[in-house]
Tab-separated table of C-alpha atoms and ligand atoms in Angstrom:
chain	number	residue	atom	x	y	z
W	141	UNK	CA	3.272	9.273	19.332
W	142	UNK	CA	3.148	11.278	15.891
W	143	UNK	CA	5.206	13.527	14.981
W	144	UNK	CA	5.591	15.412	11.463
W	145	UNK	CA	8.500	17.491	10.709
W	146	UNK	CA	8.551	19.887	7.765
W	147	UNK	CA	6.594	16.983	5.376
W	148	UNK	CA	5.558	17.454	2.259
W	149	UNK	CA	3.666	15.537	-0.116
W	150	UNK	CA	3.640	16.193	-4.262
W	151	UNK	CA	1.728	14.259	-7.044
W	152	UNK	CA	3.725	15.758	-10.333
W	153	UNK	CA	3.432	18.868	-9.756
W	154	UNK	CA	0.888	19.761	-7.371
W	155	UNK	CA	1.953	20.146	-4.153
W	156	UNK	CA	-1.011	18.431	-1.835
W	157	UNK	CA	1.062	19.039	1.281
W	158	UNK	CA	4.199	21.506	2.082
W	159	UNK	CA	6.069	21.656	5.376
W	160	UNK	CA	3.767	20.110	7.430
W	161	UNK	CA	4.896	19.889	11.362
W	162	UNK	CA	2.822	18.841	14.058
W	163	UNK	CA	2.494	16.089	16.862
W	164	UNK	CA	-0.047	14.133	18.071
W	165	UNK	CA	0.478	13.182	22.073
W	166	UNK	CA	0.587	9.585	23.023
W	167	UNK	CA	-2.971	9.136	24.749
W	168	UNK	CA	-4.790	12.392	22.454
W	169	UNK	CA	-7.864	11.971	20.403
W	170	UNK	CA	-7.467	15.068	18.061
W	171	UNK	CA	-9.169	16.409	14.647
W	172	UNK	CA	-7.647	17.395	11.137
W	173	UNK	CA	-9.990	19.169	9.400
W	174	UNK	CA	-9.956	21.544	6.271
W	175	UNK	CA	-11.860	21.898	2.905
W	176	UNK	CA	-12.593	19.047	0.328
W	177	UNK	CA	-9.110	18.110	-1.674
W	178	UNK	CA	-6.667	19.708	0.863
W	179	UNK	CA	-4.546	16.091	2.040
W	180	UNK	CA	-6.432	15.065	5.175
W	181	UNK	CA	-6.840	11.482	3.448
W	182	UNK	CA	-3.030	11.751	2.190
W	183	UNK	CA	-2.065	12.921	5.547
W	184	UNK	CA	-3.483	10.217	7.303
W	185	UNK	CA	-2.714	7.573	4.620
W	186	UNK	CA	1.257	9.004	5.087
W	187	UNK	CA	1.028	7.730	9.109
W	188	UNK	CA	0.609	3.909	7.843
W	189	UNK	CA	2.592	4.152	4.891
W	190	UNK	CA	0.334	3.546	2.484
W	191	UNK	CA	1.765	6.869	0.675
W	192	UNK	CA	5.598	7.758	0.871
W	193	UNK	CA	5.903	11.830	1.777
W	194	UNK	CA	8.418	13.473	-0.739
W	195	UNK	CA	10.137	15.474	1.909
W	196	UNK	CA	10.601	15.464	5.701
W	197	UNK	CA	10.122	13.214	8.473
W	198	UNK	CA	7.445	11.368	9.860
W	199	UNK	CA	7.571	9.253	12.999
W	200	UNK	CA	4.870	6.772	14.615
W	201	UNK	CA	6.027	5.378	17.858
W	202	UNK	CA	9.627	4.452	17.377
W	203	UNK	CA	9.464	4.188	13.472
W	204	UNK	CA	10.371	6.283	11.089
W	205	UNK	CA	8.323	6.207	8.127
W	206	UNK	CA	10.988	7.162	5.302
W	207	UNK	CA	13.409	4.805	6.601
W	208	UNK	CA	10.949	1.587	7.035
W	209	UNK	CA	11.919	-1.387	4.789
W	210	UNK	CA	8.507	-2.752	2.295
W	211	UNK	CA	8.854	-6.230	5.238
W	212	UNK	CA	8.832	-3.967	8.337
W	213	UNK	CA	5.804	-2.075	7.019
W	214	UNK	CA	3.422	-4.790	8.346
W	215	UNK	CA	4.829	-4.266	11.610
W	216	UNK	CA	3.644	-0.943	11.716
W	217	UNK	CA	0.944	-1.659	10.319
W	218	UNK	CA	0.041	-3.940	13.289
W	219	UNK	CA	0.114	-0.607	15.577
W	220	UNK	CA	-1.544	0.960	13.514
W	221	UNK	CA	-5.405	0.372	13.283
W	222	UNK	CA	-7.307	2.146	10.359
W	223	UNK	CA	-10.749	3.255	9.529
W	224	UNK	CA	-11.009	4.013	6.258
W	225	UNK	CA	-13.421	4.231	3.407
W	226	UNK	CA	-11.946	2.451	0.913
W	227	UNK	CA	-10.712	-0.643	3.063
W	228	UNK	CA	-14.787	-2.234	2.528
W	229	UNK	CA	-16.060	-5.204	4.845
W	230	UNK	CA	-15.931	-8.454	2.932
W	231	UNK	CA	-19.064	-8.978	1.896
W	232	UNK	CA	-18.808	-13.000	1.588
W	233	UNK	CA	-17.597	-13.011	4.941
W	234	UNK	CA	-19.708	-13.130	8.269
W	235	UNK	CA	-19.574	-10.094	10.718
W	236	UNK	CA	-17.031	-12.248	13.136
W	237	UNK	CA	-14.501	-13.743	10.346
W	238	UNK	CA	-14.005	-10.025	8.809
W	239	UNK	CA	-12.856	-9.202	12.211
W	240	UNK	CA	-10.911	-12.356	12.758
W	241	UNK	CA	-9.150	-12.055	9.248
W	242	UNK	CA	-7.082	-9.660	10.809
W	243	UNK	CA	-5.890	-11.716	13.425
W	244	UNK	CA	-5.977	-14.827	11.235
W	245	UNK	CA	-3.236	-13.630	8.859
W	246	UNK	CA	-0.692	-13.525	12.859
W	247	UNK	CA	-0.658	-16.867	13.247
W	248	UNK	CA	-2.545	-17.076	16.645
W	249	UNK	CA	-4.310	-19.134	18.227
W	250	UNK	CA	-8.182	-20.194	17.289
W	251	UNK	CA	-9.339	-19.876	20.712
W	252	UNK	CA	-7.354	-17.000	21.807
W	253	UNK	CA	-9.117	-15.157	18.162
W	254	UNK	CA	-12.503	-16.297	18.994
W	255	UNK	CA	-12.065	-14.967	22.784
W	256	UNK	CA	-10.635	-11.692	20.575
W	257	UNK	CA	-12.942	-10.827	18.144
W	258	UNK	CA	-15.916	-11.570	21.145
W	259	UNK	CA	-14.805	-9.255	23.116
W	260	UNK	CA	-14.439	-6.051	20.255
W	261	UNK	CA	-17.691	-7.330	18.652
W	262	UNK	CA	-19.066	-6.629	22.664
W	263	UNK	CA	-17.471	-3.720	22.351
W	264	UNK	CA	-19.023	-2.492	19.481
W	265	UNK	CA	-22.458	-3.702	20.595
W	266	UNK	CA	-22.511	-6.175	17.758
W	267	UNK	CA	-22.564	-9.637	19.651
W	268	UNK	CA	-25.646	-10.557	18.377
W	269	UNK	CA	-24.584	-10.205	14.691
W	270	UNK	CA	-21.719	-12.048	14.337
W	271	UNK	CA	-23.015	-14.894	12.133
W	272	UNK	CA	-24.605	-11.888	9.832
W	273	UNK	CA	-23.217	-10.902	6.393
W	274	UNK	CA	-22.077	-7.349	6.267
W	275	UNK	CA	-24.853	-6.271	3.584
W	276	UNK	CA	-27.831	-7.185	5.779
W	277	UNK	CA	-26.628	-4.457	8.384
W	278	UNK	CA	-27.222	-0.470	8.673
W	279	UNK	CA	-24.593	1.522	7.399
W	280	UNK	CA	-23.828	2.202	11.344
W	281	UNK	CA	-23.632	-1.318	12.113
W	282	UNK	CA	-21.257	-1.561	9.061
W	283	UNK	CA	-18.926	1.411	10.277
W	284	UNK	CA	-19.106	-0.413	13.710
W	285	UNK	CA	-17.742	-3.698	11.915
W	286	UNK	CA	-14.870	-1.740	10.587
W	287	UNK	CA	-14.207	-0.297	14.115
W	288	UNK	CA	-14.366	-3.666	15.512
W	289	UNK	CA	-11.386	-5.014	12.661
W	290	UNK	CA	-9.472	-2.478	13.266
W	291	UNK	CA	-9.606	-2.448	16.867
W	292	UNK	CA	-9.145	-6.338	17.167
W	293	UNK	CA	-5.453	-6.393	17.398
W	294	UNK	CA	-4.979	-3.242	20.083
W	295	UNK	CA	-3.366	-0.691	17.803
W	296	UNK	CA	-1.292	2.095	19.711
W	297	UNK	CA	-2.756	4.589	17.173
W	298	UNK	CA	-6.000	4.522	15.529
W	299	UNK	CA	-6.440	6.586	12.245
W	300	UNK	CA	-10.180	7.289	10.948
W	301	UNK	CA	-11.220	9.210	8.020
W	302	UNK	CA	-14.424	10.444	7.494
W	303	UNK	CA	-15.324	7.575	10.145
W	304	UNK	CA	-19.213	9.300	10.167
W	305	UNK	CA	-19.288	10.008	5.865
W	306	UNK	CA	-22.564	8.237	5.476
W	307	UNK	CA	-24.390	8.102	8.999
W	308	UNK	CA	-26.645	10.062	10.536
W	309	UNK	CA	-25.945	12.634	13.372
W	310	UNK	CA	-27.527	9.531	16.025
W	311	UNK	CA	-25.148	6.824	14.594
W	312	UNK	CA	-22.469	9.607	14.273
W	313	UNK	CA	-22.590	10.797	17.732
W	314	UNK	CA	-22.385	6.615	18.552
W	315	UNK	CA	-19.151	6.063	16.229
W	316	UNK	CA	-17.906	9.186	17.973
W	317	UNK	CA	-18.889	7.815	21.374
W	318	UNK	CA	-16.690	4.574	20.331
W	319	UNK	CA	-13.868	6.757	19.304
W	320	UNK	CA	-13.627	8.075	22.930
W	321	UNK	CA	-14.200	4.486	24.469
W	322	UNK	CA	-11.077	3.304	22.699
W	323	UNK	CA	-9.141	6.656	23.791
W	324	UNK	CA	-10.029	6.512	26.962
W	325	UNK	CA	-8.174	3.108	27.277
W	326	UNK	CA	-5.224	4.353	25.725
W	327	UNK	CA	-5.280	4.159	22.331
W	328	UNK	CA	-4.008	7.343	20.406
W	329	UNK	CA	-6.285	8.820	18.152
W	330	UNK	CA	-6.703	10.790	15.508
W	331	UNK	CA	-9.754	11.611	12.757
W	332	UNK	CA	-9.842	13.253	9.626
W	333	UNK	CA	-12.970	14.556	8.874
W	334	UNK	CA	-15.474	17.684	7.466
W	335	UNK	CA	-18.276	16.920	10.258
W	336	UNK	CA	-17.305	20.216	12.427
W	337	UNK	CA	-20.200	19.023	14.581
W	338	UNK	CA	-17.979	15.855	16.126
W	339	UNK	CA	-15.324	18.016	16.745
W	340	UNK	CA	-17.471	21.179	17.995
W	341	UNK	CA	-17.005	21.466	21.389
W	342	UNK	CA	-15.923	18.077	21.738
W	343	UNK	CA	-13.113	19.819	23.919
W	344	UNK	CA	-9.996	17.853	21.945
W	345	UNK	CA	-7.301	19.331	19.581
W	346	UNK	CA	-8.565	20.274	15.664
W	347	UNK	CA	-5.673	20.834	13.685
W	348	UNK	CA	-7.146	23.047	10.357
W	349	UNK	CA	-5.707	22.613	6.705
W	350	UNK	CA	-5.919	24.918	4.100
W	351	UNK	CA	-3.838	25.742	1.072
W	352	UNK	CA	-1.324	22.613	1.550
W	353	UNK	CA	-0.591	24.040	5.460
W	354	UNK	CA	-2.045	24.161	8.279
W	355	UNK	CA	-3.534	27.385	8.984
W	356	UNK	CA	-4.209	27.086	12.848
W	357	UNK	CA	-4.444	24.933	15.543
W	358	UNK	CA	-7.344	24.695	18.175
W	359	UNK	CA	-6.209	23.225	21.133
W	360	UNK	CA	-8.561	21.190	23.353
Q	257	LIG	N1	-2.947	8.937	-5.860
Q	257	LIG	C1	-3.084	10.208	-6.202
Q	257	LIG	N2	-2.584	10.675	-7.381
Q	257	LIG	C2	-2.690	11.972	-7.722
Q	257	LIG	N3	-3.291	12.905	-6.966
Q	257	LIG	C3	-3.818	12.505	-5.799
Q	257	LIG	C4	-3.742	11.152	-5.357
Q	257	LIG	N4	-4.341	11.059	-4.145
Q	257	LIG	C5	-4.773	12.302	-3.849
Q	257	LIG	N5	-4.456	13.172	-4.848
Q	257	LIG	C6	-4.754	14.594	-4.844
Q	257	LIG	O1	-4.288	15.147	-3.629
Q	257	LIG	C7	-5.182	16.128	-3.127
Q	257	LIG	C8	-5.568	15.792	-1.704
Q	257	LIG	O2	-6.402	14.644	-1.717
Q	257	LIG	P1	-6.984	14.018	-0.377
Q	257	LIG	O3	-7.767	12.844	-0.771
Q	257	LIG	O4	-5.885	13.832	0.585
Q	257	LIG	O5	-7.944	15.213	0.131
Q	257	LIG	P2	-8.977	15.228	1.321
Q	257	LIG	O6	-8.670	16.423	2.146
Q	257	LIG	O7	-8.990	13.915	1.986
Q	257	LIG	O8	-10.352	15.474	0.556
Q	257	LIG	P3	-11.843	14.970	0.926
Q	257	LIG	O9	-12.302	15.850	2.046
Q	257	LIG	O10	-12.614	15.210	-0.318
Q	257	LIG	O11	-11.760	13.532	1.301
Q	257	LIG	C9	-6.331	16.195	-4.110
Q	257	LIG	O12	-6.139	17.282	-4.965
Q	257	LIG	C10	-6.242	14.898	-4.863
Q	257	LIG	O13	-6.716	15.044	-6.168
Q	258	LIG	MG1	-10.425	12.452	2.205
């Protein structure tokens, strides 16, 4: 579903990633892992496009990264369903419309959105919130929110960094229960994060950075 072959990644000249080369099943939920400032963000950012790698190939389902076109990104980018610090919940915006914004900007139907978002916000355990404005919920609830929007249009690959950052090891061990929900029906995954306790014995694939390559894989 993934599959890097010799990438690398430079900004000026530091080299963040060099020769990278692994694949991530259709159907897996693995780990990357490796110290603060080694390119798991950049590595996962590189799977969506949001960064260009320097050298190398990177493919996502049938696309090839290097060779997409700035208007065919989006339509990777609806396979594609991320989890990401920096991409906030609208504050302004009730629980259920940051969900449906996503699905707003396709052109569907209002119906078939509200039956949508419903049904992730179920998902997610966050029914009874919808009306609620992102800053009166826990910081779980929150990273639940963000699950929820970037569930909402059934990516083929879901990419989460640091998806447990700020939580603590109960709402952790939820997000991570989520995470294997949403594998479980199909949806690739893969997680960049420090926490070595979601991946400890968690029985899936960590793939380890260090220096700018990966040092070792564990396999599941
Ligand atoms: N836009 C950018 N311009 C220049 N350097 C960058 C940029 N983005 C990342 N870097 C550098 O690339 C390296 C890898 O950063 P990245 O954020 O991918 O690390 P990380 O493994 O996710 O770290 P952390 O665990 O702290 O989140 C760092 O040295 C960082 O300073
Ligand atoms: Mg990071």
């Amino acid at each position: 579903m993934i599959q890097f072959t010799d990438v690398s990644k430079f900004y000026e000249e530091d080299v963040v990633l060099k020769d990278i080369s692994f694949s991530i099943n259709k159907g897996e939920l693995a780990f990357i892992t490796g110290p603060s400032g080694v390119g798991k963000t950049t590595l996962l950012r590189m799977i969506y496009a949001g960064t260009i790698p320097d050298e190398g190939n990177i493919t996502v389902a049938s696309w090839e990264i290097r060779q997409l076109k700035q208007r065919t990104i989006p339509y990777l980018r609806r396979h594609v369903g991320v989890v990401f610090q920096d991409f906030r919940l609208l504050n302004n915006k009730s629980v259920f419309d940051n969900v449906a914004l996503a699905l707003r900007i396709h052109n569907m139907h209002p119906q078939e959105i509200k039956d949508d978002v419903n049904e992730v916000l179920k998902d997610v355990k966050l029914s009874h919130k919808s009306h609620t404005l992102p800053l009166h919920l826990s910081g779980g609830e929150q990273q639940r929110v963000v699950i929820a929007r970037a569930m909402v249009s059934r990516p083929t690959v879901l990419l989460a960094d640091e998806p447990t950052g700020n939580l603590d090891s109960t709402n952790s061990a939820i997000i991570m229960n989520l995470f294997k929900e949403i594998n479980a029906r199909g949806t690739t995954v893969l997680i960049a994060t420090h926490n070595e306790s979601l991946f400890h014995e968690s029985g899936r694939r960590v793939i380890y950075l260090k220096d700018a390559a990966i040092e070792r894989e564990v396999s599941g």
